PDB file of N, CA and C in Angstrom:
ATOM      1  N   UNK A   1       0.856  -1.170   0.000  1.00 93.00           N
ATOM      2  CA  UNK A   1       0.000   0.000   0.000  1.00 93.00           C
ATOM      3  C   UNK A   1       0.904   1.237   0.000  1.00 93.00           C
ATOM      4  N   UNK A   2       0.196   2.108  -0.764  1.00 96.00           N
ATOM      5  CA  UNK A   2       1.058   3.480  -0.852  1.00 96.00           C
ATOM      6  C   UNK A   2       0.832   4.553   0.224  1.00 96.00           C
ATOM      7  N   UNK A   3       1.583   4.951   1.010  1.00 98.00           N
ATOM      8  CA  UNK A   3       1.123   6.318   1.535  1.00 98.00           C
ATOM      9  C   UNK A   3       1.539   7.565   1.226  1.00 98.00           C
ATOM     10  N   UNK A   4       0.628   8.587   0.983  1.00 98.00           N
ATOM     11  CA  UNK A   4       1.784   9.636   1.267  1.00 98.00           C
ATOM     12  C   UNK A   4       2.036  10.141   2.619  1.00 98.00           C
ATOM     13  N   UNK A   5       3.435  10.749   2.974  1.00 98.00           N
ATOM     14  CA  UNK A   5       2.990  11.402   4.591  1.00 98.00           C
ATOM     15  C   UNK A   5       3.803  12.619   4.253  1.00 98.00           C
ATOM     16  N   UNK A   6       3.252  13.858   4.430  1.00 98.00           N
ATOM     17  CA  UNK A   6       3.638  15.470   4.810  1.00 98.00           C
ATOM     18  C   UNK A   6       4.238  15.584   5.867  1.00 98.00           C
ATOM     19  N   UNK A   7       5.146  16.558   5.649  1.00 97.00           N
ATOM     20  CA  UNK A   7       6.193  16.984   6.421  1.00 97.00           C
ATOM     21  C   UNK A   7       5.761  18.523   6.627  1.00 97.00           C
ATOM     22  N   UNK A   8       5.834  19.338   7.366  1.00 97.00           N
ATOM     23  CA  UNK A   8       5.782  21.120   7.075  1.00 97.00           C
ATOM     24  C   UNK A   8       6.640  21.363   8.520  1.00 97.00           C
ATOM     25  N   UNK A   9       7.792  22.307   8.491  1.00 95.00           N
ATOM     26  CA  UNK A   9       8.742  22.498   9.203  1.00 95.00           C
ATOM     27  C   UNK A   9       8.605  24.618   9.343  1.00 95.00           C
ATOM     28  N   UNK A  10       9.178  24.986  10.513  1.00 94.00           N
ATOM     29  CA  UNK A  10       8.859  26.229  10.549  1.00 94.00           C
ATOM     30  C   UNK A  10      10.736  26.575  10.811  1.00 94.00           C
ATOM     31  N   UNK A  11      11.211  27.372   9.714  1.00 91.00           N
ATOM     32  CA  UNK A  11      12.516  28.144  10.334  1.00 91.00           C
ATOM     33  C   UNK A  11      12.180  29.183  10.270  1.00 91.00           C
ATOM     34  N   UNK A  12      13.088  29.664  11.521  1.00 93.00           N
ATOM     35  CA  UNK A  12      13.419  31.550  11.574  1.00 93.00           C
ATOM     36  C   UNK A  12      14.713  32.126  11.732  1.00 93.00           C
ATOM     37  N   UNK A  13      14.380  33.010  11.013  1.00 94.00           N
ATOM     38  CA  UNK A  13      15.457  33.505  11.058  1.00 94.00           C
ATOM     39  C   UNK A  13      15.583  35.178  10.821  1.00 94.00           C
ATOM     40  N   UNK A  14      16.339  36.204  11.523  1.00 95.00           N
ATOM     41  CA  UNK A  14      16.040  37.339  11.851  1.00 95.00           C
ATOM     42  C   UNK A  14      16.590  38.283  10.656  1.00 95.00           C
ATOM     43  N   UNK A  15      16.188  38.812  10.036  1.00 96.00           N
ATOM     44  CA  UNK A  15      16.499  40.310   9.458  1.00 96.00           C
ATOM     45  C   UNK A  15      16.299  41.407   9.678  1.00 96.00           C
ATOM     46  N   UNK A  16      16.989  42.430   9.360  1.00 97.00           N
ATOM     47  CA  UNK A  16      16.804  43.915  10.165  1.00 97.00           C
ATOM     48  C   UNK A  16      16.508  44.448   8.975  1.00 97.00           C
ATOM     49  N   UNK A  17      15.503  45.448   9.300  1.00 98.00           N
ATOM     50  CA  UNK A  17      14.505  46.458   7.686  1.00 98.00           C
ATOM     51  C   UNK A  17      14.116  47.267   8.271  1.00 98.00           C
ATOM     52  N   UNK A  18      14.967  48.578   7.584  1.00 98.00           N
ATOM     53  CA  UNK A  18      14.744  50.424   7.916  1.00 98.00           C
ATOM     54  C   UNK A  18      13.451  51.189   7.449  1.00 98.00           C
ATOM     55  N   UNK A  19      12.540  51.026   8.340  1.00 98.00           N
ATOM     56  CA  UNK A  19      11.379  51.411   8.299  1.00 98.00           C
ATOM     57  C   UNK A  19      10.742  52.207   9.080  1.00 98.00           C
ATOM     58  N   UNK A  20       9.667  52.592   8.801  1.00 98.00           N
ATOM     59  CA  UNK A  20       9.291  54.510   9.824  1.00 98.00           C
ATOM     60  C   UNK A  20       8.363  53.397  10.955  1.00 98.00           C
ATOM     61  N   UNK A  21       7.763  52.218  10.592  1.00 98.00           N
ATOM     62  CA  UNK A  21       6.770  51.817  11.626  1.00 98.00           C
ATOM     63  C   UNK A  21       7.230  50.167  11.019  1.00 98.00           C
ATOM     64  N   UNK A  22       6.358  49.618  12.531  1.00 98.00           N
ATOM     65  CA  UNK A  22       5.818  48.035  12.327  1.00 98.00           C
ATOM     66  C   UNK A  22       5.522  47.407  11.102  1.00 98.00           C
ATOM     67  N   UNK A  23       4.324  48.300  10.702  1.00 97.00           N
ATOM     68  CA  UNK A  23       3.479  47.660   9.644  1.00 97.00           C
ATOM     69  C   UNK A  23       4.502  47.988   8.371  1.00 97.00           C
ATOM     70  N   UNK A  24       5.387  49.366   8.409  1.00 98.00           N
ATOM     71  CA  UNK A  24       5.860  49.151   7.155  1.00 98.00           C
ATOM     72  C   UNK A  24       6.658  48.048   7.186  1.00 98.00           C
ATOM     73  N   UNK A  25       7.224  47.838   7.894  1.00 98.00           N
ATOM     74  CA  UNK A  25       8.774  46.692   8.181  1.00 98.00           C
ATOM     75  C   UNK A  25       8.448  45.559   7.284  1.00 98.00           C
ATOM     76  N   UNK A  26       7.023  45.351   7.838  1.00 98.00           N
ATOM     77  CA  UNK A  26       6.690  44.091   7.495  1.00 98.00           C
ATOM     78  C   UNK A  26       6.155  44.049   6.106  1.00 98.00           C
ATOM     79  N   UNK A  27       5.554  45.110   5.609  1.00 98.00           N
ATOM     80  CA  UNK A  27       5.266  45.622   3.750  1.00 98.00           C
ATOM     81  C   UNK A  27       6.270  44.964   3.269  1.00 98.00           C
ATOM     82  N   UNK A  28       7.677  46.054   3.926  1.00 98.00           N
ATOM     83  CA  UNK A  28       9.117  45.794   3.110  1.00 98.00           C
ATOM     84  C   UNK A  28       9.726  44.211   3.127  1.00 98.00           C
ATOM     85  N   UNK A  29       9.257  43.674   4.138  1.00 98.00           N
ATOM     86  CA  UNK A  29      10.279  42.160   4.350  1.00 98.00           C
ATOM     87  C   UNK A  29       9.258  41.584   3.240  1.00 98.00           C
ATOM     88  N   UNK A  30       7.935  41.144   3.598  1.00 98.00           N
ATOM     89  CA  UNK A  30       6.899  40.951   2.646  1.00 98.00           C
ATOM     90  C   UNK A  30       7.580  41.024   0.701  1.00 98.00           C
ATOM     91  N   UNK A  31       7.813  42.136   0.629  1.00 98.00           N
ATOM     92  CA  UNK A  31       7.691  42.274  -1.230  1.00 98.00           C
ATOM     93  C   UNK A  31       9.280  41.949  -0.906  1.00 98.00           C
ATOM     94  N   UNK A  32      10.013  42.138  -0.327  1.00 97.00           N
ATOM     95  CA  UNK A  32      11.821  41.489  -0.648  1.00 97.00           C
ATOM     96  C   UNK A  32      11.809  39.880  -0.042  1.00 97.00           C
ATOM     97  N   UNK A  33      10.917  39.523   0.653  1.00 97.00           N
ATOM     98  CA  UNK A  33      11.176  37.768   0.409  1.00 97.00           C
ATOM     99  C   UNK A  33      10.243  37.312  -0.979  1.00 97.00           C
ATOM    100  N   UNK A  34       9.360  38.071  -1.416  1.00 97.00           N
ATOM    101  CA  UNK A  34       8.406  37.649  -2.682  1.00 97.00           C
ATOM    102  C   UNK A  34       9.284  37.596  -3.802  1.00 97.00           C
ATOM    103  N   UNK A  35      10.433  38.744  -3.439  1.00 98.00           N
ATOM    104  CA  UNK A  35      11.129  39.191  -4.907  1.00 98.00           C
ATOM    105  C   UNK A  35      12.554  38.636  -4.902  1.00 98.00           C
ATOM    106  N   UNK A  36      12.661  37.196  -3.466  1.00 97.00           N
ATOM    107  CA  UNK A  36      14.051  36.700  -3.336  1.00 97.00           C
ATOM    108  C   UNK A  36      14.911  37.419  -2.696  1.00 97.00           C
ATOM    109  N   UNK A  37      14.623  38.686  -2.406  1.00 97.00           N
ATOM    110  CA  UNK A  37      16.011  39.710  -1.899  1.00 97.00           C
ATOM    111  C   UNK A  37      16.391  39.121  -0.426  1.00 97.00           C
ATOM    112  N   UNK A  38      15.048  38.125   0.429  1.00 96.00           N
ATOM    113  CA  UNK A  38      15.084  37.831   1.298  1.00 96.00           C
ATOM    114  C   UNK A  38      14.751  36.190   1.532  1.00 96.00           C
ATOM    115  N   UNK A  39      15.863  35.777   1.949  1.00 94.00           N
ATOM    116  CA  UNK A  39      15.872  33.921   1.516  1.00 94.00           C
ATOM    117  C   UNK A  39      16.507  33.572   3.011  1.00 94.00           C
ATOM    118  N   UNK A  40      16.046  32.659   3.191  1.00 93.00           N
ATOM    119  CA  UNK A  40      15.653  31.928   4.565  1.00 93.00           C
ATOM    120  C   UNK A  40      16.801  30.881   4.674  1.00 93.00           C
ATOM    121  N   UNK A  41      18.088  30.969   5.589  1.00 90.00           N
ATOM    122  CA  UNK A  41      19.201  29.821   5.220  1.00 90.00           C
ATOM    123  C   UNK A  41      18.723  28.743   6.089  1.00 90.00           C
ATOM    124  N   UNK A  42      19.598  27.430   5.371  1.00 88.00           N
ATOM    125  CA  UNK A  42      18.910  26.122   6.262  1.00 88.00           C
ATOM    126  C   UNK A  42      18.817  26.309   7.398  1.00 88.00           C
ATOM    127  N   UNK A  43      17.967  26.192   8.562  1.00 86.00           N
ATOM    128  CA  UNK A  43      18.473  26.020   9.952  1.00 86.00           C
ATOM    129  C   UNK A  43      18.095  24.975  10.721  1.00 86.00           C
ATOM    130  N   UNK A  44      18.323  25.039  12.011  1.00 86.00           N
ATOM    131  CA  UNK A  44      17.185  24.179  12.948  1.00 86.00           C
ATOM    132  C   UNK A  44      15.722  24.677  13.199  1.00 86.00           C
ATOM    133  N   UNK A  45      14.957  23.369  12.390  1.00 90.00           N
ATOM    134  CA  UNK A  45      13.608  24.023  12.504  1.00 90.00           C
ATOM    135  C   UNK A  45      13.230  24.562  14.157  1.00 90.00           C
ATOM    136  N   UNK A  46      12.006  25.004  14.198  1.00 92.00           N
ATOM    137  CA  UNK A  46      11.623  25.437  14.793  1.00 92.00           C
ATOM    138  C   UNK A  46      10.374  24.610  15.787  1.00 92.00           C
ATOM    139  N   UNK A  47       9.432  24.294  14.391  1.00 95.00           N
ATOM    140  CA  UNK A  47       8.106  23.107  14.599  1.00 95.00           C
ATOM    141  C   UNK A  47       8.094  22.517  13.354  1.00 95.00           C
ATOM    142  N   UNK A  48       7.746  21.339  13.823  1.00 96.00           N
ATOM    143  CA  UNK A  48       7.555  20.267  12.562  1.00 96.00           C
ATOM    144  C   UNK A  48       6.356  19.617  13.012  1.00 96.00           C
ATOM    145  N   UNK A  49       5.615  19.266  12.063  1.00 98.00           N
ATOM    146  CA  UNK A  49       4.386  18.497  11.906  1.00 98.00           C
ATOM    147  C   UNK A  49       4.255  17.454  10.533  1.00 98.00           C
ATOM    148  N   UNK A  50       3.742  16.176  10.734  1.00 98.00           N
ATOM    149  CA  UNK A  50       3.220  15.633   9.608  1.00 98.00           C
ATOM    150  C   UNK A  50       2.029  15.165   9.769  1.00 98.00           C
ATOM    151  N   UNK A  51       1.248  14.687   8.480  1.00 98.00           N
ATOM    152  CA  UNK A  51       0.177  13.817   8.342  1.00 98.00           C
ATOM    153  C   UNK A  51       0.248  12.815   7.252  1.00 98.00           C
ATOM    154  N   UNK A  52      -0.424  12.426   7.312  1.00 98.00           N
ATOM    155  CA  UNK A  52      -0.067  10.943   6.439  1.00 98.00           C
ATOM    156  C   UNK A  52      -1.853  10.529   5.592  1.00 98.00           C
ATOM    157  N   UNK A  53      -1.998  10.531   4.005  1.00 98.00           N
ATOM    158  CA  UNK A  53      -3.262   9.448   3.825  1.00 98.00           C
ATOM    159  C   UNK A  53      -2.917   8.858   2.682  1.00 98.00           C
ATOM    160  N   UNK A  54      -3.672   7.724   2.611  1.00 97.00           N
ATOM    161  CA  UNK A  54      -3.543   6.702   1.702  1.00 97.00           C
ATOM    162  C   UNK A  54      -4.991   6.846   0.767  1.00 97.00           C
ATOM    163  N   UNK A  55      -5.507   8.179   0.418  1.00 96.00           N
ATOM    164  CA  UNK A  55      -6.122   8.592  -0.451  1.00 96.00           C
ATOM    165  C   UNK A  55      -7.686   8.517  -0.067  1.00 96.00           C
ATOM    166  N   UNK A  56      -8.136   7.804   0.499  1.00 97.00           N
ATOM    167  CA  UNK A  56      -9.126   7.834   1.379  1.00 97.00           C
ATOM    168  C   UNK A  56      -9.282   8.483   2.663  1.00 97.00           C
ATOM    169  N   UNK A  57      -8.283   8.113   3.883  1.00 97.00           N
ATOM    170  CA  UNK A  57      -8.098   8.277   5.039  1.00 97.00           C
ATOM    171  C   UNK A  57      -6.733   9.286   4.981  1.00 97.00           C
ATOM    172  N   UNK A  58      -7.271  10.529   6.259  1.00 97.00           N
ATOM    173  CA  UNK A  58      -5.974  11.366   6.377  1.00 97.00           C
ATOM    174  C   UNK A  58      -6.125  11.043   7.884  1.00 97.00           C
ATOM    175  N   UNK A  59      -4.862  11.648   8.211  1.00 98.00           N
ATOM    176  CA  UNK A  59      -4.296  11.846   9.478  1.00 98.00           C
ATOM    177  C   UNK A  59      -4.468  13.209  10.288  1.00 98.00           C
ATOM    178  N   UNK A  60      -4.628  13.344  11.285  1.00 98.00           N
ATOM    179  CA  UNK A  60      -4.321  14.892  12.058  1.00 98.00           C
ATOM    180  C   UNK A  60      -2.974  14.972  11.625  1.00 98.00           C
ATOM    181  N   UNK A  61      -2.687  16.177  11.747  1.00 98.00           N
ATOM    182  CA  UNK A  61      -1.325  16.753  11.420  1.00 98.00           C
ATOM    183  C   UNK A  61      -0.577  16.878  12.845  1.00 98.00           C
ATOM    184  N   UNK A  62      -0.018  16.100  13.220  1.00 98.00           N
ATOM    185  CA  UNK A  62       0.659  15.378  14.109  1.00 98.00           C
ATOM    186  C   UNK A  62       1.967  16.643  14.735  1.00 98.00           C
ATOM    187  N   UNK A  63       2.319  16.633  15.762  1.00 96.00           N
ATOM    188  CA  UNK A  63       3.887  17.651  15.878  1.00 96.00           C
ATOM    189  C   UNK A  63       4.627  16.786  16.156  1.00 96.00           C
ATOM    190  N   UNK A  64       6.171  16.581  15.617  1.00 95.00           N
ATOM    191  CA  UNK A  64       6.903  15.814  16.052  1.00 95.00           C
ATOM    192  C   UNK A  64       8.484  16.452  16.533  1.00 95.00           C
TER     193      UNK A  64
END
């Protein structure tokens, strides 16, 4: 039998962006990770979760 099982992992990682407020910061990080200027290096995740179905039946999305 085939399964598939999902993986989804959370890294962070910090950048600094010269901005008048909060909300802009986050405009600017926003359109420079969309446009690549801002790329995420491997790290130690953070949270990981999977689920698993065999096309019928899924799984809760599990934390591991």
């Amino acid at each position: 039998m085939k399964i598939t099982v999902s993986i989804e992992e959370t890294v962070v990682q910090d950048f600094v962006i010269e901005a008048e407020s909060l909300g802009e910061a986050m405009e600017i990080a926003e359109k420079k990770y969309k446009a690549g200027e801002i790329v995420l290096e491997p790290g130690e995740p953070q949270f990981r979760q999977m689920s698993a179905t065999d096309g019928k039946h899924y799984t809760d999305w599990t934390e591991f």
